[in-house]
Coordinates of C-alpha atoms in Angstrom, one line a residue:
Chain Y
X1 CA -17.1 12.6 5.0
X2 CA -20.4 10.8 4.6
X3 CA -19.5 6.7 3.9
X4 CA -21.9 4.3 2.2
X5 CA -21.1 0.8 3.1
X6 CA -22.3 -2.1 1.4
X7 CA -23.1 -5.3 1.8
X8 CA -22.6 -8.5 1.3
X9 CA -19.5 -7.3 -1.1
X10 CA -20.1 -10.3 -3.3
X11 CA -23.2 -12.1 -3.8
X12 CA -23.1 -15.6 -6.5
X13 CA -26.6 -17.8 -6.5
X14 CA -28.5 -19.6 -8.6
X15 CA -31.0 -18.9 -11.2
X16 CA -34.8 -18.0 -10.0
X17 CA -33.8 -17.4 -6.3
X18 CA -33.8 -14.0 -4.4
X19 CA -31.6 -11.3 -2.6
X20 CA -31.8 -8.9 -1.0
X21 CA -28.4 -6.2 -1.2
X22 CA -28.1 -3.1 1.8
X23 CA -26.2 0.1 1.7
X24 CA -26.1 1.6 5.1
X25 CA -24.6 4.6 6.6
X26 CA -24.4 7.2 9.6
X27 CA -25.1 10.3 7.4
X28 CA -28.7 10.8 6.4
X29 CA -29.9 11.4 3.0
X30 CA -31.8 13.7 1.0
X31 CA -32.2 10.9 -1.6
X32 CA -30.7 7.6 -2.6
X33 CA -29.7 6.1 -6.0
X34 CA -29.3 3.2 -7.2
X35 CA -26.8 1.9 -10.4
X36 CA -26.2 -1.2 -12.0
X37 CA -22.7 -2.0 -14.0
X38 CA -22.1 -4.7 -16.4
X39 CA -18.6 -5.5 -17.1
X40 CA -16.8 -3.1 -19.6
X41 CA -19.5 -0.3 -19.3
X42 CA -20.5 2.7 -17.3
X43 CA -23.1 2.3 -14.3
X44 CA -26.7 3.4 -15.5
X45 CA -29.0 4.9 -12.7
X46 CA -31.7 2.5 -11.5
X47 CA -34.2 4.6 -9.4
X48 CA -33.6 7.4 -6.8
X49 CA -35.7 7.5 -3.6
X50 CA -36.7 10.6 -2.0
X51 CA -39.0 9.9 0.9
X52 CA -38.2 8.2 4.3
X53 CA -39.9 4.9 3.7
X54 CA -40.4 4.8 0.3
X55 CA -40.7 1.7 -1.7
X56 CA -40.1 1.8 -5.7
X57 CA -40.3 -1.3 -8.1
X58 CA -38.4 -1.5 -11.4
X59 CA -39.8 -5.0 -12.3
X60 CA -38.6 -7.9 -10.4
X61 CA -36.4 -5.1 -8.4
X62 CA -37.7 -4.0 -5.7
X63 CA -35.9 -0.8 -3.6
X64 CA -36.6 0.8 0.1
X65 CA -35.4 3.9 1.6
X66 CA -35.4 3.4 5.0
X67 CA -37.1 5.7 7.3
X68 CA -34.6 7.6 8.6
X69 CA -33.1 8.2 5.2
X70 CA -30.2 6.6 6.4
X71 CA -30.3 3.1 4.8
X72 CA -31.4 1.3 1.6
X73 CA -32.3 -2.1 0.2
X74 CA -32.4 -3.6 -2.7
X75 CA -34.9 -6.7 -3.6
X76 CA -34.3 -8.9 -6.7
X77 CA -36.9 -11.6 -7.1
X78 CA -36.3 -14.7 -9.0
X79 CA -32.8 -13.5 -10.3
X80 CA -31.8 -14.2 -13.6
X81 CA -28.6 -14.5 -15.5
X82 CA -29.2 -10.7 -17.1
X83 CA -29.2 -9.5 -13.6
X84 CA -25.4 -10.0 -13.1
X85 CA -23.6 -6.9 -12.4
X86 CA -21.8 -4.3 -9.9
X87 CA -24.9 -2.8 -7.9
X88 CA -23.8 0.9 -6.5
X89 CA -25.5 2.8 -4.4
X90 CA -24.7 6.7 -4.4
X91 CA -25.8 9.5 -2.3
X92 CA -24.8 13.8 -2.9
X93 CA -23.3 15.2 0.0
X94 CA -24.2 18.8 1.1
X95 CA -22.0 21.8 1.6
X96 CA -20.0 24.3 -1.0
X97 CA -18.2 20.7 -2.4
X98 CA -21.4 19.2 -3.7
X99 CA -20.7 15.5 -5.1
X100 CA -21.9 12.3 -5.6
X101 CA -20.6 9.7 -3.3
X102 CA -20.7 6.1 -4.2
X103 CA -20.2 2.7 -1.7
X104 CA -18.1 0.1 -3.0
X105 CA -20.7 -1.8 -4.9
X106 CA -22.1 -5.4 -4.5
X107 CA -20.7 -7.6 -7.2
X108 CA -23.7 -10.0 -8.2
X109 CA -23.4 -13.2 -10.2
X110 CA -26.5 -15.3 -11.0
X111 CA -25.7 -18.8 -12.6
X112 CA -27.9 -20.4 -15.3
Chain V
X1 CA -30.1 10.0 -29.5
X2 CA -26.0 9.1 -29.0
X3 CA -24.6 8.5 -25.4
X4 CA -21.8 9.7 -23.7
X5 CA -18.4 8.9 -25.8
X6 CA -15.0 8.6 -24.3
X7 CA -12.1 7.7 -25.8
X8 CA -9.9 6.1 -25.9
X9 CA -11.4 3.4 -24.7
X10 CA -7.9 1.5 -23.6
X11 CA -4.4 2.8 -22.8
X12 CA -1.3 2.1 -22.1
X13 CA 0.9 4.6 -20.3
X14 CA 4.8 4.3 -18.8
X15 CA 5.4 6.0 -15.4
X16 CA 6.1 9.4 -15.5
X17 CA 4.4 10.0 -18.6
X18 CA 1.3 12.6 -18.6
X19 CA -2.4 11.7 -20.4
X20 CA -5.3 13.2 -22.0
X21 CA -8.9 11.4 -21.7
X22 CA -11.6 12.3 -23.9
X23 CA -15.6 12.6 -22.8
X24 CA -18.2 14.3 -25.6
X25 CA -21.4 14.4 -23.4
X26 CA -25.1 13.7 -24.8
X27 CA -26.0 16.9 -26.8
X28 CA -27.5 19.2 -24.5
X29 CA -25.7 18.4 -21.8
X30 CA -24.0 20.9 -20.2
X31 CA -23.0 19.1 -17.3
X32 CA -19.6 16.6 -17.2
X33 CA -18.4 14.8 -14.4
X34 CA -15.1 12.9 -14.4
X35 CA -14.8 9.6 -11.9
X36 CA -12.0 7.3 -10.7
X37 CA -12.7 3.7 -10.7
X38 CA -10.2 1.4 -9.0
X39 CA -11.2 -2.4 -7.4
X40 CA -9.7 -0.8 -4.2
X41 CA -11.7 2.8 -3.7
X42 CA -14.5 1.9 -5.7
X43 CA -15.5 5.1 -7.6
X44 CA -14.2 8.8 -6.7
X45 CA -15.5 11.8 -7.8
X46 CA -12.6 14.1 -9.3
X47 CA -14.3 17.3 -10.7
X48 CA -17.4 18.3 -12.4
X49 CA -17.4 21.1 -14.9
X50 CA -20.6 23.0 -16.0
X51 CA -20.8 25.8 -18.6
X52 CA -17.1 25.8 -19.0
X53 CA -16.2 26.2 -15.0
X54 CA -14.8 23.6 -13.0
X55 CA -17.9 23.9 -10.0
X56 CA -16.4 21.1 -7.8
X57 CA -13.1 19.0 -7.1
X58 CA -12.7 15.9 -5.1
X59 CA -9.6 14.8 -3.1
X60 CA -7.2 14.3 -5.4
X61 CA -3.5 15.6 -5.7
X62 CA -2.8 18.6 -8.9
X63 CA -1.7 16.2 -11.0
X64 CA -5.2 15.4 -12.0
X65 CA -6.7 18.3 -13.7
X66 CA -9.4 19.1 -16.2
X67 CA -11.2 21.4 -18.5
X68 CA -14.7 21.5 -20.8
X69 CA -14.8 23.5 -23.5
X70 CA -17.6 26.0 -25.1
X71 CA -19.4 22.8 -26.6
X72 CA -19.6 21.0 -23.5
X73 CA -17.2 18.4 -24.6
X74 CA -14.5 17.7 -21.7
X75 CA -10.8 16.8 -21.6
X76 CA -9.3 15.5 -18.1
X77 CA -5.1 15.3 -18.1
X78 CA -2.9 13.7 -15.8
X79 CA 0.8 14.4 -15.2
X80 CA 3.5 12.7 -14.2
X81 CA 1.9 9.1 -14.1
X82 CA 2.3 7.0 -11.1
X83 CA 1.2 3.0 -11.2
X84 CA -1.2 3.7 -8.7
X85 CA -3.4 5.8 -11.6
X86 CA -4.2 2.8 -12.9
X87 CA -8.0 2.5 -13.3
X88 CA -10.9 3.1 -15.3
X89 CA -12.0 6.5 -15.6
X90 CA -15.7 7.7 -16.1
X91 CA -16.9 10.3 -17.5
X92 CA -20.5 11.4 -16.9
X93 CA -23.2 14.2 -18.3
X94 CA -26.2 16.0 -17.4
X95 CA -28.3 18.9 -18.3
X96 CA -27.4 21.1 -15.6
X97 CA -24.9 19.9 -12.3
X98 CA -24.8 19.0 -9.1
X99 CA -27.3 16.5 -8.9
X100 CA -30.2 18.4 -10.4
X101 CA -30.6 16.1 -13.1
X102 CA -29.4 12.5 -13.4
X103 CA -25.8 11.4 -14.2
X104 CA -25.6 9.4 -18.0
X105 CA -22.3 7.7 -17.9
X106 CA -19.8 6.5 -20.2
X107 CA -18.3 3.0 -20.5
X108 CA -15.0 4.6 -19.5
X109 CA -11.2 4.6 -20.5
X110 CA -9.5 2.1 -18.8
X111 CA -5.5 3.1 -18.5
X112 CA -2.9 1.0 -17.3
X113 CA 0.3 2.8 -15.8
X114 CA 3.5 0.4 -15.9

């Protein structure tokens, strides 16, 4: 069973700075996604990335696949108060059983 | 174009009593995937349905069960509650399943066993 761990597991800074979140793991990927989750909704799908290296930018979000497909980041520059939320990454896992694994999220607060 | 619609959005169970959560998908989706979120396990797949058919399960004891009918909308039921079924549960669509289009999720139903 593939395991996507996350880190740091909560994250609480200040207005206009950055951070960087990771989701690591042993199993390599055919693609990566990314969700964000505000409190009292569902997560809603960021970006996916597909290629071993690959950079994608959603605005002042910045996300890296790492080369070996086995690792992801995930940039925010100058955070803002919109920005806080439950960041999941999620990866499928091959096989007959084919389903979408999720790590435990890094919970994100950015203060006014 | 609507999202995906659970309800109910909140509920209160007693131990030992059985439930029935509600997910109409975006129309045209015929993919519906249902998801256990706890603060504990984070979120756990429990089945996907597609074109009536349950096409995958996740690790979770018969108790949990589900079903979709002919206009995609999906039903998920658990029996013989336990305190530790408390959670939010997801519900998510797609046009077709197992990751060959992207997930749209609801905001959930979040049931409290005591």
């Amino acid at each position: 069973t593939q395991l996507l761990e996350q880190s740091p597991q909560f994250l609480s800074i200040q207005e206009g700075e950055n951070l960087t979140v990771y989701c690591n793991s042993s199993s390599v990927f055919s693609s990566l996604q990314w969700y964000r989750q505000e409190p009292g909704e569902g997560p809603v799908l960021l970006v996916t990335v597909v290629t071993g290296g690959e950079v994608k930018k959603l605005k002042r979000l910045t996300f890296q696949f790492g080369d070996a497909r086995k690792d992801s980041s995930l940039h925010i520059t100058a955070a803002q108060p919109g920005d806080t939320g439950l960041y999941l990454c999620a990866a499928y896992s091959g096989g007959s059983n084919y389903k979408l694994t999720f790590g435990k999220g890094t919970l994100l607060t950015v203060n006014p | 174009k609507a999202g995906v619609t659970q309800t109910p959005r909140y509920l209160i169970k007693t131990r030992g009593q059985q439930v029935t959560l509600s997910c109409s998908p975006i129309s045209g989706h015929r993919s519906v995937s249902w998801y256990q979120q706890t603060p504990g396990q984070g979120l756990q797949f429990l089945f996907e349905y597609f074109s009536e058919t349950q096409r995958n399960k996740g690790n979770f004891p018969g108790r949990f069960s589900g079903r979709q009918f002919s206009n995609s909308r999906s039903e998920m039921n658990v029996s013989t509650l336990e305190l530790g079924d408390s959670a939010l549960y997801l519900c998510a669509s797609s046009l077709a399943p197992r990751g060959a289009s992207p997930l749209h999720f609801g905001n959930g139903t979040r049931l409290t066993v005591t």
